[in-house]
PDB file of C-alpha atoms in Angstrom:
ATOM      1  CA  MET E 281     -98.431 -74.500-131.218  1.00  0.00           C
ATOM      2  CA  ASP E 282     -98.265 -72.963-127.438  1.00  0.00           C
ATOM      3  CA  ASN E 283    -101.618 -74.480-125.554  1.00  0.00           C
ATOM      4  CA  LYS E 284    -104.343 -71.771-125.630  1.00  0.00           C
ATOM      5  CA  VAL E 285    -107.606 -72.938-126.503  1.00  0.00           C
ATOM      6  CA  ILE E 286    -109.806 -70.660-128.715  1.00  0.00           C
ATOM      7  CA  VAL E 287    -113.293 -70.950-128.241  1.00  0.00           C
ATOM      8  CA  GLY E 288    -115.163 -69.621-131.790  1.00  0.00           C
ATOM      9  CA  ILE E 289    -120.015 -68.450-129.565  1.00  0.00           C
ATOM     10  CA  GLY E 290    -122.615 -68.530-131.710  1.00  0.00           C
ATOM     11  CA  GLU E 291    -124.041 -70.328-134.965  1.00  0.00           C
ATOM     12  CA  VAL E 292    -123.680 -73.466-136.857  1.00  0.00           C
ATOM     13  CA  LEU E 293    -125.592 -73.297-139.652  1.00  0.00           C
ATOM     14  CA  TRP E 294    -125.627 -75.523-143.291  1.00  0.00           C
ATOM     15  CA  ASP E 295    -125.305 -74.169-145.889  1.00  0.00           C
ATOM     16  CA  CYS E 296    -127.634 -74.547-148.609  1.00  0.00           C
ATOM     17  CA  LEU E 297    -126.359 -74.380-151.666  1.00  0.00           C
ATOM     18  CA  PRO E 298    -126.845 -76.016-155.573  1.00  0.00           C
ATOM     19  CA  GLU E 299    -124.232 -79.173-155.125  1.00  0.00           C
ATOM     20  CA  GLY E 300    -125.947 -79.229-151.567  1.00  0.00           C
ATOM     21  CA  LYS E 301    -126.048 -79.316-147.606  1.00  0.00           C
ATOM     22  CA  LYS E 302    -122.962 -77.499-146.060  1.00  0.00           C
ATOM     23  CA  ALA E 303    -121.695 -76.734-142.903  1.00  0.00           C
ATOM     24  CA  GLY E 304    -121.286 -73.246-141.769  1.00  0.00           C
ATOM     25  CA  GLY E 305    -121.392 -70.153-139.316  1.00  0.00           C
ATOM     26  CA  ALA E 306    -118.749 -67.197-139.043  1.00  0.00           C
ATOM     27  CA  PRO E 307    -117.869 -69.520-135.184  1.00  0.00           C
ATOM     28  CA  ALA E 308    -117.079 -72.796-137.082  1.00  0.00           C
ATOM     29  CA  ASN E 309    -115.381 -72.092-140.015  1.00  0.00           C
ATOM     30  CA  PHE E 310    -113.017 -70.304-137.758  1.00  0.00           C
ATOM     31  CA  ALA E 311    -112.244 -73.072-135.604  1.00  0.00           C
ATOM     32  CA  TYR E 312    -111.965 -74.566-138.428  1.00  0.00           C
ATOM     33  CA  HIS E 313    -109.546 -72.831-139.750  1.00  0.00           C
ATOM     34  CA  ILE E 314    -107.988 -71.960-137.289  1.00  0.00           C
ATOM     35  CA  SER E 315    -107.325 -76.147-135.948  1.00  0.00           C
ATOM     36  CA  GLN E 316    -105.814 -76.196-138.781  1.00  0.00           C
ATOM     37  CA  LEU E 317    -102.526 -74.414-138.134  1.00  0.00           C
ATOM     38  CA  GLY E 318    -102.297 -76.002-135.370  1.00  0.00           C
ATOM     39  CA  TYR E 319    -104.373 -75.325-132.352  1.00  0.00           C
ATOM     40  CA  LYS E 320    -107.060 -75.871-130.315  1.00  0.00           C
ATOM     41  CA  ALA E 321    -110.521 -75.292-130.807  1.00  0.00           C
ATOM     42  CA  TYR E 322    -114.720 -75.028-129.782  1.00  0.00           C
ATOM     43  CA  ILE E 323    -117.474 -74.319-130.790  1.00  0.00           C
ATOM     44  CA  VAL E 324    -119.725 -73.499-128.187  1.00  0.00           C
ATOM     45  CA  SER E 325    -124.174 -72.782-129.612  1.00  0.00           C
ATOM     46  CA  ALA E 326    -127.107 -74.650-129.867  1.00  0.00           C
ATOM     47  CA  VAL E 327    -128.752 -76.831-132.006  1.00  0.00           C
ATOM     48  CA  GLY E 328    -132.466 -77.686-133.114  1.00  0.00           C
ATOM     49  CA  ASN E 329    -133.530 -80.432-132.036  1.00  0.00           C
ATOM     50  CA  ASP E 330    -134.018 -82.650-135.567  1.00  0.00           C
ATOM     51  CA  SER E 331    -132.515 -84.298-137.931  1.00  0.00           C
ATOM     52  CA  ASP E 332    -130.931 -80.975-139.337  1.00  0.00           C
ATOM     53  CA  GLY E 333    -129.322 -80.748-135.879  1.00  0.00           C
ATOM     54  CA  ASP E 334    -128.083 -84.182-135.317  1.00  0.00           C
ATOM     55  CA  GLU E 335    -126.545 -84.545-138.499  1.00  0.00           C
ATOM     56  CA  ILE E 336    -123.897 -80.750-137.664  1.00  0.00           C
ATOM     57  CA  VAL E 337    -123.464 -82.759-134.247  1.00  0.00           C
ATOM     58  CA  ARG E 338    -122.079 -85.878-136.188  1.00  0.00           C
ATOM     59  CA  PHE E 339    -120.348 -83.099-139.012  1.00  0.00           C
ATOM     60  CA  LEU E 340    -118.523 -81.647-135.934  1.00  0.00           C
ATOM     61  CA  MET E 341    -118.090 -84.506-133.962  1.00  0.00           C
ATOM     62  CA  ILE E 342    -116.151 -86.420-137.359  1.00  0.00           C
ATOM     63  CA  SER E 343    -114.706 -83.840-138.559  1.00  0.00           C
ATOM     64  CA  ASN E 344    -113.480 -83.053-135.194  1.00  0.00           C
TER      65      ASN E 344
END
């Protein structure tokens, strides 16, 4: 791939499903899938200053 960077701007959230929480939000999903194609992708978002926010930041850091 070339050296272009793709940035998703918007929400990152927990999808609360019967089988448990899963990270979601259109920009996060897009960035994840485009990175699987070899592009460098980032998310610009905000999260709450609480345990859910801390957890999603940790999840995104280890998923990188």
